[in-house]
Coordinates of C-alpha atoms in Angstrom, one line a residue:
Chain A
X1 CA 24.0 -38.6 24.4
X2 CA 22.9 -38.6 28.0
X3 CA 25.0 -35.4 28.5
X4 CA 23.2 -33.8 25.6
X5 CA 19.8 -34.8 27.0
X6 CA 20.6 -33.2 30.3
X7 CA 21.9 -30.1 28.7
X8 CA 18.8 -29.8 26.6
X9 CA 16.5 -30.3 29.5
X10 CA 18.4 -27.7 31.5
X11 CA 18.1 -25.3 28.6
X12 CA 14.3 -25.9 28.5
X13 CA 13.9 -25.3 32.2
X14 CA 15.9 -22.1 32.0
X15 CA 13.6 -20.9 29.2
X16 CA 10.5 -21.8 31.0
X17 CA 11.5 -20.2 34.3
X18 CA 12.5 -17.0 32.6
X19 CA 9.4 -16.8 30.5
X20 CA 7.4 -13.6 30.9
X21 CA 5.4 -13.0 34.0
X22 CA 2.7 -10.3 34.0
X23 CA 4.6 -7.0 33.9
X24 CA 4.4 -5.3 37.2
X25 CA 2.3 -2.1 37.5
X26 CA 5.3 -0.1 38.4
X27 CA 6.9 -0.4 35.0
X28 CA 3.8 0.9 33.4
X29 CA 4.1 4.3 35.0
X30 CA 5.5 6.6 32.4
X31 CA 7.9 9.3 33.4
X32 CA 5.7 12.1 32.2
X33 CA 8.3 14.8 32.5
X34 CA 10.6 13.2 30.0
X35 CA 8.1 12.4 27.3
X36 CA 7.1 14.8 24.6
X37 CA 3.4 15.4 24.3
X38 CA 1.1 16.4 21.5
X39 CA -2.6 17.2 21.8
X40 CA -2.4 16.4 25.5
X41 CA -1.1 12.9 25.0
X42 CA 2.3 11.2 24.9
X43 CA 3.8 11.7 21.5
X44 CA 4.7 8.4 19.9
X45 CA 5.9 9.9 16.7
X46 CA 9.1 8.4 15.4
X47 CA 10.6 5.2 14.0
X48 CA 10.4 2.2 16.2
X49 CA 11.2 -1.5 16.2
X50 CA 11.5 -4.5 18.6
X51 CA 14.7 -6.1 19.6
X52 CA 13.3 -9.6 20.1
X53 CA 12.7 -12.8 18.1
X54 CA 8.9 -12.8 18.5
X55 CA 8.4 -12.9 14.7
X56 CA 10.3 -16.2 14.7
X57 CA 8.2 -17.6 17.5
X58 CA 6.1 -15.7 20.0
X59 CA 6.6 -18.6 22.5
X60 CA 9.8 -19.3 24.3
X61 CA 12.2 -21.2 22.0
X62 CA 15.8 -22.3 21.7
X63 CA 17.7 -21.7 18.5
X64 CA 17.1 -24.4 15.9
X65 CA 18.4 -25.3 12.5
X66 CA 15.4 -24.2 10.3
X67 CA 11.8 -23.1 10.3
X68 CA 10.8 -26.3 8.6
X69 CA 12.5 -29.7 9.2
X70 CA 12.3 -33.1 7.7
X71 CA 13.3 -36.5 9.0
X72 CA 17.0 -37.3 8.8
X73 CA 18.9 -40.6 9.4
X74 CA 19.8 -39.5 12.9
X75 CA 18.0 -36.3 13.8
X76 CA 15.6 -34.0 11.8
X77 CA 17.4 -31.9 9.3
X78 CA 16.4 -28.7 7.5
X79 CA 13.8 -29.0 4.8
X80 CA 15.3 -29.3 1.3
X81 CA 14.4 -25.8 0.2
X82 CA 16.2 -24.2 3.2
X83 CA 19.4 -26.3 3.2
X84 CA 21.3 -23.9 0.8
X85 CA 20.9 -21.0 3.3
X86 CA 23.0 -22.8 5.9
X87 CA 23.3 -20.9 9.2
X88 CA 21.4 -18.0 7.6
X89 CA 18.3 -20.2 7.5
X90 CA 18.4 -21.1 11.1
X91 CA 16.2 -19.8 13.9
X92 CA 17.5 -17.5 16.7
X93 CA 16.5 -18.2 20.2
X94 CA 14.1 -16.1 22.2
X95 CA 12.5 -15.8 25.6
X96 CA 9.1 -15.4 24.0
X97 CA 6.6 -12.6 24.4
X98 CA 3.5 -14.6 25.5
X99 CA 2.6 -13.8 29.1
X100 CA 2.8 -17.1 31.0
X101 CA 4.9 -18.6 28.2
X102 CA 2.4 -20.7 26.3
X103 CA -0.5 -19.9 24.0
X104 CA -3.7 -21.6 25.4
X105 CA -4.8 -23.4 22.2
X106 CA -7.7 -25.7 22.2
X107 CA -6.5 -29.3 21.5
X108 CA -7.7 -29.1 17.9
X109 CA -6.1 -25.7 17.3
X110 CA -2.8 -26.9 18.8
X111 CA -2.8 -29.8 16.3
X112 CA -3.4 -27.3 13.6
X113 CA -0.5 -25.1 14.8
X114 CA 1.8 -28.1 14.8
X115 CA 0.7 -29.0 11.3
X116 CA 1.3 -25.4 10.2
X117 CA 4.8 -25.6 11.6
X118 CA 5.5 -28.8 9.7
X119 CA 4.3 -27.1 6.5
X120 CA 5.8 -23.7 7.2
X121 CA 7.2 -22.9 3.8
X122 CA 3.9 -23.3 2.0
X123 CA 1.7 -21.7 4.6
X124 CA 3.3 -18.8 6.4
X125 CA 1.7 -15.7 4.7
X126 CA 5.0 -13.8 5.3
X127 CA 6.7 -16.1 2.8
X128 CA 4.3 -14.8 0.1
X129 CA 4.7 -11.2 1.3
X130 CA 1.0 -11.0 2.4
X131 CA 0.1 -8.1 4.7
X132 CA 1.0 -9.2 8.3
X133 CA -2.1 -8.2 10.3
X134 CA -2.0 -7.2 14.0
X135 CA -0.2 -7.8 16.3
X136 CA 2.4 -9.4 14.1
X137 CA 3.1 -6.2 12.2
X138 CA 4.5 -4.6 15.4
X139 CA 7.2 -7.1 16.1
X140 CA 8.6 -8.0 12.7
X141 CA 12.3 -7.3 12.4
X142 CA 11.6 -4.3 10.2
X143 CA 10.7 -1.0 11.8
X144 CA 7.6 1.1 11.6
X145 CA 6.9 4.8 11.8
X146 CA 4.2 6.5 13.9
X147 CA 3.0 9.8 12.6
X148 CA 1.0 11.4 15.4
X149 CA -0.6 14.8 15.7
X150 CA -3.2 16.1 18.0
X151 CA -5.9 14.2 16.2
X152 CA -4.2 11.6 14.0
X153 CA -2.3 8.4 14.8
X154 CA -1.0 6.7 11.7
X155 CA 1.3 3.7 11.7
X156 CA 3.3 3.0 8.6
X157 CA 5.2 -0.3 8.5
X158 CA 8.3 -0.9 6.4
X159 CA 7.2 -4.5 5.7
X160 CA 5.1 -4.7 2.6
X161 CA 4.1 -1.1 3.0
X162 CA 1.4 -2.1 5.5
X163 CA -0.4 0.8 7.1
X164 CA -2.9 1.4 9.9
X165 CA -4.9 4.5 10.7
X166 CA -6.2 4.5 14.3
X167 CA -9.8 5.7 14.4
X168 CA -10.7 7.8 17.4
X169 CA -14.4 7.6 16.5
X170 CA -15.9 4.1 16.5
X171 CA -17.6 3.6 13.2
X172 CA -19.2 0.3 14.4
X173 CA -18.3 -3.2 13.1
X174 CA -15.9 -3.3 10.2
X175 CA -18.0 -3.4 7.0
X176 CA -15.6 -5.9 5.5
X177 CA -12.7 -8.0 6.7
X178 CA -9.2 -6.8 5.9
X179 CA -5.6 -8.0 6.4
X180 CA -4.7 -5.1 8.8
X181 CA -8.2 -4.9 10.4
X182 CA -10.1 -2.0 11.7
X183 CA -8.3 -0.2 14.6
X184 CA -10.3 1.9 17.0
X185 CA -8.4 3.8 19.6
X186 CA -9.1 5.6 22.9
X187 CA -6.8 7.1 25.5
X188 CA -6.7 5.5 29.0
X189 CA -4.6 8.1 30.8
X190 CA -1.3 8.1 29.0
X191 CA -1.9 4.6 27.4
X192 CA -3.3 4.3 23.9
X193 CA -5.8 1.4 23.9
X194 CA -6.6 0.1 20.4
X195 CA -9.2 -2.5 19.7
X196 CA -8.6 -4.3 16.4
X197 CA -11.3 -6.3 14.7
X198 CA -12.4 -7.2 11.2
X199 CA -9.2 -9.1 10.4
X200 CA -9.1 -12.1 8.0
X201 CA -8.0 -15.5 9.1
X202 CA -5.1 -15.2 6.6
X203 CA -2.5 -13.8 9.0
X204 CA -0.3 -15.6 11.5
X205 CA 1.4 -14.5 14.7
X206 CA 4.8 -15.6 13.7
X207 CA 7.0 -18.0 11.6
X208 CA 6.2 -20.9 13.9
X209 CA 2.7 -21.7 12.7
X210 CA 0.9 -19.8 15.5
X211 CA -2.4 -18.7 14.1
X212 CA -5.9 -17.5 14.8
X213 CA -9.4 -17.5 13.3
X214 CA -11.2 -14.7 11.5
X215 CA -13.1 -13.9 14.7
X216 CA -10.0 -12.7 16.6
X217 CA -10.2 -9.5 18.6
X218 CA -7.0 -7.8 19.6
X219 CA -6.8 -5.1 22.3
X220 CA -3.5 -3.3 22.2
X221 CA -2.1 -1.2 24.9
X222 CA 0.7 1.3 23.9
X223 CA 2.4 2.9 26.8
X224 CA 5.6 5.1 26.6
X225 CA 8.0 4.1 29.4
X226 CA 10.3 6.9 28.5
X227 CA 10.9 8.9 25.4
X228 CA 12.6 6.0 23.7
X229 CA 10.8 2.9 24.9
X230 CA 7.2 1.7 24.5
X231 CA 5.6 -1.1 26.5
X232 CA 3.4 -2.9 24.0
X233 CA 0.8 -5.3 25.1
X234 CA -1.8 -7.2 23.0
X235 CA -4.7 -9.2 24.5
X236 CA -5.9 -11.9 22.1
X237 CA -9.5 -13.1 22.3
X238 CA -10.6 -15.8 19.9
X239 CA -12.7 -18.6 21.4
X240 CA -12.6 -20.6 18.2
X241 CA -8.9 -21.1 18.7
X242 CA -8.0 -20.4 22.3
X243 CA -9.4 -21.7 25.6
X244 CA -9.1 -18.2 27.1
X245 CA -7.9 -14.7 26.3
X246 CA -4.1 -14.4 26.4
X247 CA -1.6 -11.6 26.3
X248 CA 1.7 -10.7 24.6
X249 CA 3.9 -8.1 26.2
X250 CA 7.2 -6.7 24.9
X251 CA 9.2 -3.5 24.6
X252 CA 9.6 -1.5 21.4
X253 CA 12.5 0.8 21.0
X254 CA 13.0 4.1 19.2
X255 CA 15.4 4.1 16.3
X256 CA 17.9 6.8 17.2
X257 CA 20.8 6.5 14.8
X258 CA 21.4 8.7 11.7
X259 CA 19.7 6.0 9.6
X260 CA 16.4 6.2 11.6
X261 CA 14.4 6.5 8.4
X262 CA 11.7 4.2 7.4
X263 CA 12.8 2.4 4.2
X264 CA 10.6 0.5 1.7
X265 CA 10.3 -3.2 1.7
X266 CA 8.0 -3.8 -1.2
X267 CA 8.5 -7.5 -1.1
X268 CA 5.7 -8.3 -3.7
X269 CA 8.3 -8.3 -6.5
X270 CA 10.7 -10.4 -4.4
X271 CA 8.3 -13.3 -4.4
X272 CA 7.4 -13.4 -8.1
X273 CA 9.7 -16.2 -8.9
X274 CA 8.3 -18.2 -6.0
X275 CA 4.7 -17.6 -6.9
X276 CA 4.8 -17.3 -10.7
X277 CA 8.1 -18.8 -11.8
X278 CA 6.5 -22.0 -13.1
X279 CA 4.3 -19.8 -15.4
X280 CA 7.2 -18.3 -17.3
X281 CA 7.4 -18.9 -21.0
X282 CA 10.6 -20.6 -20.2
X283 CA 10.7 -21.6 -16.6
X284 CA 14.2 -21.6 -15.1
X285 CA 15.8 -24.9 -14.5
Chain B
X1 CA -25.5 0.3 -24.1
X2 CA -25.5 3.8 -25.5
X3 CA -22.2 4.5 -27.1
X4 CA -22.9 8.2 -27.2
X5 CA -22.6 8.7 -23.5
X6 CA -19.0 7.4 -23.7
X7 CA -18.4 9.7 -26.6
X8 CA -19.5 12.7 -24.5
X9 CA -17.5 11.7 -21.5
X10 CA -14.4 10.6 -23.2
X11 CA -14.3 13.5 -25.6
X12 CA -13.3 15.3 -22.5
X13 CA -10.7 12.5 -21.9
X14 CA -12.1 12.0 -18.5
X15 CA -10.3 9.6 -16.2
X16 CA -11.0 10.1 -12.6
X17 CA -12.9 8.9 -9.5
X18 CA -14.9 9.9 -6.5
X19 CA -17.0 13.0 -7.0
X20 CA -15.9 16.2 -5.5
X21 CA -19.1 17.4 -3.9
X22 CA -20.3 20.4 -5.8
X23 CA -21.1 22.2 -2.5
X24 CA -17.3 22.3 -1.8
X25 CA -16.3 23.1 -5.3
X26 CA -18.6 26.1 -5.4
X27 CA -17.7 27.3 -1.9
X28 CA -14.0 27.5 -2.4
X29 CA -12.9 30.9 -1.3
X30 CA -10.4 33.0 -3.0
X31 CA -6.8 32.0 -2.3
X32 CA -5.5 34.2 0.5
X33 CA -8.9 34.9 2.0
X34 CA -8.8 31.8 4.1
X35 CA -6.6 31.6 7.2
X36 CA -5.5 28.0 7.5
X37 CA -5.9 26.4 10.9
X38 CA -2.6 25.4 12.6
X39 CA -2.0 21.9 14.1
X40 CA -0.5 21.1 17.4
X41 CA 3.0 21.6 16.0
X42 CA 2.2 25.1 14.7
X43 CA 2.1 23.8 11.1
X44 CA -0.7 24.5 8.6
X45 CA -3.1 21.7 9.2
X46 CA -3.5 19.5 6.1
X47 CA -4.7 16.4 7.8
X48 CA -7.7 14.5 6.7
X49 CA -8.8 12.2 3.9
X50 CA -8.9 13.9 0.5
X51 CA -9.7 13.1 -3.1
X52 CA -8.5 14.5 -6.4
X53 CA -11.2 12.8 -8.4
X54 CA -12.3 14.9 -11.3
X55 CA -13.4 14.8 -14.9
X56 CA -10.6 17.2 -15.7
X57 CA -7.3 15.7 -16.9
X58 CA -3.6 16.6 -16.7
X59 CA -3.3 17.7 -20.3
X60 CA -5.8 20.0 -22.0
X61 CA -7.8 18.7 -24.9
X62 CA -6.5 20.6 -28.0
X63 CA -9.9 22.0 -28.8
X64 CA -9.6 24.4 -25.9
X65 CA -6.3 26.0 -27.1
X66 CA -4.8 28.4 -24.6
X67 CA -8.1 28.7 -22.7
X68 CA -7.7 27.7 -19.0
X69 CA -11.3 28.0 -18.0
X70 CA -14.3 26.1 -19.2
X71 CA -17.5 27.9 -20.2
X72 CA -20.7 27.1 -18.3
X73 CA -22.0 25.3 -21.4
X74 CA -18.9 23.2 -21.6
X75 CA -19.2 22.3 -17.9
X76 CA -22.8 21.3 -18.4
X77 CA -21.9 19.1 -21.3
X78 CA -19.1 17.3 -19.6
X79 CA -20.7 16.9 -16.2
X80 CA -24.1 16.0 -17.9
X81 CA -22.3 13.3 -19.9
X82 CA -20.9 11.8 -16.8
X83 CA -24.2 11.8 -15.1
X84 CA -25.8 10.2 -18.1
X85 CA -23.1 7.5 -18.0
X86 CA -23.7 6.7 -14.3
X87 CA -27.4 6.7 -14.7
X88 CA -27.3 4.3 -17.7
X89 CA -24.9 2.0 -15.9
X90 CA -27.0 1.9 -12.8
X91 CA -30.1 0.9 -14.9
X92 CA -31.1 -2.8 -14.9
X93 CA -29.6 -4.9 -17.7
X94 CA -30.9 -7.7 -19.7
X95 CA -29.2 -10.7 -18.2
X96 CA -29.2 -12.4 -21.6
X97 CA -26.8 -9.8 -23.1
X98 CA -23.4 -11.3 -23.8
X99 CA -20.1 -9.6 -23.8
X100 CA -20.1 -9.9 -27.6
X101 CA -23.1 -7.6 -27.6
X102 CA -21.2 -4.9 -25.9
X103 CA -19.8 -1.9 -27.8
X104 CA -16.7 -2.7 -29.7
X105 CA -15.0 0.3 -28.2
X106 CA -16.3 1.8 -25.0
X107 CA -13.5 4.3 -24.5
X108 CA -10.3 4.5 -22.4
X109 CA -9.0 1.6 -24.3
X110 CA -11.7 -0.8 -23.1
X111 CA -13.6 -2.9 -25.6
X112 CA -15.7 -6.1 -25.6
X113 CA -15.5 -7.8 -22.3
X114 CA -13.4 -5.0 -21.0
X115 CA -16.5 -2.8 -21.1
X116 CA -17.5 -4.7 -17.9
X117 CA -15.3 -2.0 -16.2
X118 CA -18.3 0.2 -16.2
X119 CA -19.5 2.8 -13.7
X120 CA -20.4 0.0 -11.3
X121 CA -16.7 -0.8 -10.9
X122 CA -14.9 2.4 -11.6
X123 CA -15.3 5.4 -9.4
X124 CA -15.1 8.3 -11.8
X125 CA -15.5 11.9 -10.7
X126 CA -18.7 13.6 -11.6
X127 CA -17.5 17.2 -11.7
X128 CA -14.8 19.1 -13.5
X129 CA -11.9 20.5 -11.5
X130 CA -12.5 23.9 -10.0
X131 CA -9.6 26.0 -8.8
X132 CA -10.6 29.0 -6.8
X133 CA -14.1 28.3 -8.1
X134 CA -13.0 28.4 -11.8
X135 CA -13.8 25.3 -13.8
X136 CA -10.6 24.1 -15.6
X137 CA -9.8 22.6 -19.0
X138 CA -6.7 20.9 -17.6
X139 CA -4.4 20.6 -14.6
X140 CA -1.4 22.0 -16.5
X141 CA -1.4 25.7 -16.7
X142 CA 2.2 26.2 -18.0
X143 CA 2.9 25.8 -20.9
X144 CA 0.0 28.0 -21.7
X145 CA -1.6 25.4 -24.0
X146 CA -2.0 23.2 -21.0
X147 CA 0.0 20.4 -22.5
X148 CA 3.4 18.8 -21.8
X149 CA 6.3 20.5 -23.6
X150 CA 7.8 18.8 -26.6
X151 CA 10.1 15.9 -25.8
X152 CA 13.8 16.3 -26.7
X153 CA 14.9 14.1 -29.6
X154 CA 15.7 10.5 -28.6
X155 CA 13.5 10.5 -25.5
X156 CA 11.2 7.5 -25.3
X157 CA 8.1 7.3 -23.3
X158 CA 7.2 3.8 -22.1
X159 CA 3.7 2.5 -22.6
X160 CA 2.3 2.0 -19.1
X161 CA -0.3 -0.5 -20.3
X162 CA 1.7 -2.7 -22.6
X163 CA 5.3 -3.8 -22.4
X164 CA 7.6 -5.8 -24.6
X165 CA 7.4 -9.5 -24.3
X166 CA 4.0 -9.1 -22.5
X167 CA 2.8 -12.3 -21.0
X168 CA 6.2 -14.1 -21.1
X169 CA 7.3 -13.4 -17.5
X170 CA 5.8 -11.7 -14.5
X171 CA 8.4 -9.0 -14.9
X172 CA 7.1 -8.2 -18.4
X173 CA 3.6 -7.3 -17.0
X174 CA 2.7 -3.8 -15.9
X175 CA 3.5 -2.6 -12.4
X176 CA -0.2 -2.5 -11.7
X177 CA -0.8 -6.0 -12.8
X178 CA 2.0 -7.0 -10.5
X179 CA 0.5 -5.0 -7.6
X180 CA 3.6 -2.9 -7.3
X181 CA 2.1 0.5 -8.0
X182 CA -1.2 1.9 -9.3
X183 CA -1.9 1.6 -13.0
X184 CA -1.3 5.3 -13.4
X185 CA 0.5 7.9 -11.3
X186 CA -1.7 7.9 -8.2
X187 CA 1.1 8.2 -5.7
X188 CA 3.2 10.3 -8.0
X189 CA 4.6 12.7 -7.5
X190 CA 2.9 14.4 -9.4
X191 CA -0.2 12.8 -7.8
X192 CA -2.7 12.3 -10.5
X193 CA -6.2 10.8 -10.4
X194 CA -7.2 7.5 -12.0
X195 CA -10.3 5.5 -12.8
X196 CA -10.9 4.8 -9.2
X197 CA -9.6 4.9 -5.6
X198 CA -8.4 8.6 -5.8
X199 CA -8.2 8.9 -2.1
X200 CA -5.4 10.1 0.1
X201 CA -4.9 10.5 3.8
X202 CA -2.5 13.1 5.1
X203 CA -0.9 12.8 8.6
X204 CA 1.6 15.3 10.1
X205 CA 4.1 15.0 12.8
X206 CA 6.8 17.5 13.7
X207 CA 9.3 16.1 11.2
X208 CA 7.3 14.0 8.9
X209 CA 4.3 14.2 6.5
X210 CA 2.8 10.9 5.6
X211 CA 0.5 10.6 2.6
X212 CA -1.3 7.3 2.5
X213 CA -2.3 6.6 -1.1
X214 CA -5.3 4.3 -1.4
X215 CA -3.9 2.5 -4.5
X216 CA -1.7 -0.3 -3.4
X217 CA -1.6 1.2 0.1
X218 CA 1.5 3.2 -0.8
X219 CA 2.7 5.6 1.8
X220 CA 4.7 8.7 0.8
X221 CA 7.0 9.6 3.7
X222 CA 8.1 13.2 3.4
X223 CA 11.0 14.3 5.6
X224 CA 10.4 17.8 6.9
X225 CA 13.7 19.7 7.0
X226 CA 15.5 16.7 5.6
X227 CA 18.1 16.4 2.9
X228 CA 18.0 14.4 -0.3
X229 CA 19.9 11.2 -0.3
X230 CA 23.2 11.3 -2.2
X231 CA 24.0 7.6 -2.4
X232 CA 22.5 7.2 -5.8
X233 CA 19.7 5.0 -4.6
X234 CA 16.2 5.6 -6.1
X235 CA 13.3 4.4 -3.9
X236 CA 9.8 3.9 -5.1
X237 CA 8.0 7.3 -5.5
X238 CA 11.4 9.0 -5.3
X239 CA 13.1 10.8 -2.4
X240 CA 10.9 13.5 -0.9
X241 CA 11.9 16.2 1.5
X242 CA 9.7 19.1 2.6
X243 CA 9.4 22.4 4.4
X244 CA 6.7 24.9 5.3
X245 CA 6.5 28.3 3.7
X246 CA 3.9 30.2 5.7
X247 CA 0.6 28.4 5.1
X248 CA 2.1 26.2 2.4
X249 CA 3.8 22.7 2.6
X250 CA 6.5 22.5 -0.1
X251 CA 7.7 19.1 -1.1
X252 CA 10.6 18.5 -3.4
X253 CA 11.2 15.0 -4.8
X254 CA 14.2 13.7 -6.7
X255 CA 16.0 10.3 -7.2
X256 CA 13.0 8.8 -9.1
X257 CA 13.4 5.2 -10.2
X258 CA 13.1 4.4 -13.9
X259 CA 10.3 2.0 -13.2
X260 CA 7.9 4.8 -12.4
X261 CA 9.1 7.4 -14.8
X262 CA 6.8 10.4 -15.0
X263 CA 5.8 10.7 -18.7
X264 CA 9.3 9.4 -19.6
X265 CA 11.2 11.5 -17.0
X266 CA 13.1 10.1 -14.1
X267 CA 16.9 10.4 -14.2
X268 CA 17.1 14.2 -13.7
X269 CA 13.5 14.7 -12.7
X270 CA 12.6 17.1 -9.9
X271 CA 9.0 17.5 -8.9
X272 CA 8.0 20.4 -6.6
X273 CA 4.6 20.3 -5.0
X274 CA 2.9 22.9 -2.9
X275 CA 0.0 22.1 -0.6
X276 CA -2.0 25.1 0.7
X277 CA -5.3 24.9 2.6
X278 CA -7.5 27.5 0.9
X279 CA -10.7 26.6 2.6
X280 CA -12.2 24.3 5.2
X281 CA -12.8 21.8 2.4
X282 CA -10.1 22.6 -0.1
X283 CA -6.4 22.0 -0.5
X284 CA -4.8 23.8 -3.4
X285 CA -2.2 21.4 -4.9
X286 CA 0.3 23.0 -7.2
X287 CA 3.1 21.2 -9.0
X288 CA 6.1 21.7 -11.2
X289 CA 8.1 19.0 -13.0
X290 CA 11.4 19.6 -14.6
X291 CA 13.9 17.3 -16.2
X292 CA 16.3 19.0 -18.6
X293 CA 17.2 15.7 -20.2
X294 CA 13.6 15.2 -21.3
X295 CA 12.1 18.6 -21.8
X296 CA 13.6 22.0 -22.7
X297 CA 11.4 23.7 -20.1
X298 CA 9.6 22.8 -16.8
X299 CA 5.8 22.3 -16.8
X300 CA 3.5 23.1 -14.0
X301 CA -0.1 23.0 -13.0
X302 CA -2.6 23.0 -10.2
X303 CA -5.8 21.4 -8.9
X304 CA -7.7 21.3 -5.6
X305 CA -8.2 18.3 -3.2
X306 CA -11.6 18.0 -1.6
X307 CA -12.7 15.8 1.3
X308 CA -13.3 12.2 0.5
X309 CA -16.8 10.9 1.4
X310 CA -15.5 8.3 3.7
X311 CA -12.4 6.7 5.1
X312 CA -9.9 4.7 3.0
X313 CA -10.3 0.9 2.9
X314 CA -7.4 -1.5 2.5
X315 CA -6.4 -2.0 -1.1
X316 CA -4.9 -5.5 -0.6
X317 CA -3.9 -6.0 -4.3
X318 CA -1.2 -8.7 -4.1
X319 CA -3.0 -10.9 -1.6
X320 CA -5.9 -11.4 -4.1
X321 CA -3.9 -11.2 -7.3
X322 CA -5.2 -14.2 -9.1
X323 CA -5.2 -12.2 -12.3
X324 CA -1.4 -12.2 -12.7
X325 CA -1.2 -16.0 -12.5
X326 CA -4.2 -16.3 -14.8
X327 CA -2.7 -14.0 -17.4
X328 CA 0.5 -15.9 -17.5
X329 CA -1.2 -19.2 -17.5
X330 CA -3.5 -17.9 -20.3
X331 CA -0.5 -16.9 -22.4
X332 CA 1.0 -20.4 -21.9
X333 CA -2.3 -22.0 -23.0
X334 CA -2.4 -19.8 -26.1
X335 CA 1.2 -20.8 -26.9
X336 CA 0.3 -24.5 -26.5
X337 CA -2.8 -24.1 -28.7
X338 CA -0.8 -22.3 -31.4
X339 CA 1.9 -25.0 -31.2
X340 CA -0.6 -27.7 -31.6
X341 CA -2.2 -25.9 -34.6
X342 CA 1.3 -25.5 -36.2
X343 CA 2.0 -29.2 -35.7
X344 CA -1.3 -30.2 -37.2
X345 CA -0.7 -27.9 -40.2
X346 CA 2.9 -29.0 -40.8
X347 CA 2.2 -32.7 -40.4
X348 CA -0.7 -33.8 -42.6
X349 CA -2.0 -37.3 -42.0
X350 CA 0.6 -39.6 -43.7
X351 CA -0.5 -42.8 -45.4
X352 CA -0.1 -45.8 -43.3
X353 CA 3.1 -47.9 -43.9
X354 CA 2.9 -51.4 -45.1
X355 CA 3.9 -52.6 -41.7
X356 CA 1.0 -50.7 -40.1
X357 CA -1.3 -52.2 -42.6
X358 CA -0.4 -55.6 -41.5

C-alpha cells in the first residue's frame, strides 16, 4: 500500500506541475498568410472539436473508475447505475484546461461542487440532454460547425442541436435568460472576442460538478493559430461562486477527414426512458 | 368570445405566425428586376432573419378552384378577420369567465380549455401571402387546383396530432410533445409556417448554408457542392445538398426519415427548394416535392420570406417539458380512476359474514 501511495502522490505532483500556465503571447500570433479570411477577418468556417477531456473535468484529473462513486468495503466503487458499463463508464485522465489548475471557488461554492460530484447522475444537465451553455458547448466531445460570412458568425453544435448566433451589434442586456445565453462579438485584431451573458444557472462546466450561478459572464477569445487550430480562451466572472475571475484555455482542431460533416445528436429521445420510463402504462421491469 | 371571428379566420384555414409587414409585401419588385447583392464568397446573399408567417396555407381552399390569386375583397375579408381576432383577444376579459364558458369549438382543433391558445399565445400572420405582389389563395401552384395530387392506393398518411396508443408511452406521443421537432413542418423541407415561431436565420459560408429554425432550434445544414449519402441512413430533416444557379440557391433533399414524413411521403421523397432574393426585403421560396410511391405526379408551389421583426430567441423545449410527464401521469391517473370505478361496479357491497357479525 505504501508503494501505491507514493505512486499516487507522484502522479498528482506530475499533474499539478504540468497544469496550464498562462499561454505566452507568442503563441497567440496567428500566421496571417496561412489563414483564409472573409470580410477582412480570419475565416473560422468549418467543423471543429477539441481533443481533450475538459468535458469530463476542466480541472487536472487522473483517470478514475466512474463519475459517481459509492463507499465500498475497501475503496470507493462505481455507483450502482454505472457498474454495468464497466471500463466504458470510467473517466479518462486530463491535464485540465483551467489556467493555474484550480477553479477559485468560494468555500461555500466548493462544498456545493463537491456535493454535485457526489450526486452526478441526478444533477448533471448533460445526463438529461439539456442544452450545454457556454463555454461547455465548445469542449464537449462532439464537434461543432462555424458558418461565417462577412457579417455572420453562427455556431451550430452537434450536441443537442445547440446553436449560437454571435451578434455584432450589442442589443443591451438579454431580455430573458436562456441556456445558450446572449453572445455579443467584436473583433480585437484577428481575435474574435465574444461576451456571453444572460445564461441560466442550469448549466455546468463539466461532468465533475463544476458549476456557476445565473449571474456568470463569460468572455471568450477565439484566435486562429493556423488554418487548422484555434486557441480558445474563456474568462469566467461570477462573484457569487468564485473569489476572482478565472480562465480556461485550450486548443480546438479542425476536422479534416472525409467524415468532417456535422452529424445530429438529438439526444432528447435518448433520455426518455430515464426521464419518463416510470410513467409508462407498463413500466419496464 | 365572438365565435364569428374564428369562422372568418379559419374559413381561410389560416395557420401561421408573425406578420409579414405590409410595406414589404407591397413593395416586392417583379422577379428579375432586382439584382441580388453578393456576399463575400461571391454567392447571392440570403443571410438574415426571415419569416414565412402568413394567413395563406399550403393547400388552396376548394372554394377558389383553379384561381391562384385572391381578389381585393377576399384579401380584405381574410386580413380583416385576422385583425378582428387579434383585437378581440387583446381586449380585457372578465376574470370570472371559466374555461367551460369558452366556445365549444374555437377552430384549428382547439376547444374548451384549448381555446386558451388564443392570439396572446399564438403568433399568427396578419396578411395573406403575396408573391411578386400578387395575393395568393395557396402556396401550391401545381397541380392547378392548388391541392396535393391524389394519393396512390394503399398510401397512409399518419395523423401528426394523434397516434395509436396515445398516452401509453413517451414514444406514442407526437414528436412535438416530445420536443423532437415542431408540431408541423417548420424545418421541412418543405418549410411550412405554423401557429407561431415562423422564424428562420440563414447563414452562408463557402461550402455550407445553415438555416436555423426557431422551432426546437433545429439547424438545417446544407452541403454546397456535396453529394447525397448512399449509406441508407436517414437523418432528421433528410439529407440536403445545394448549389447556386445564378442568383438562386438550389437545395435538394432526399433520405427523409419515416418519422417526419411529408404528408405521408418519405421513402422515395425528393424535395427541391429554390431560394432567390427578389428584393431587399423578399426571398422567393419555390419548392417541388416528388415521391412516385405516394403520388403519380410531383407537386410544387411558392411563397416569399420577409424579414422577421427581431432576432430569434432560444426555443428550449425539452428543458421545460413538464407537459410530457404531466400527460403521461394524467393518463395513468385516468386509468387508475377507471379501474377503481370498474372494481366498485363489479363488486357490490356483500353482506357481512356470520364471523364478521360476531
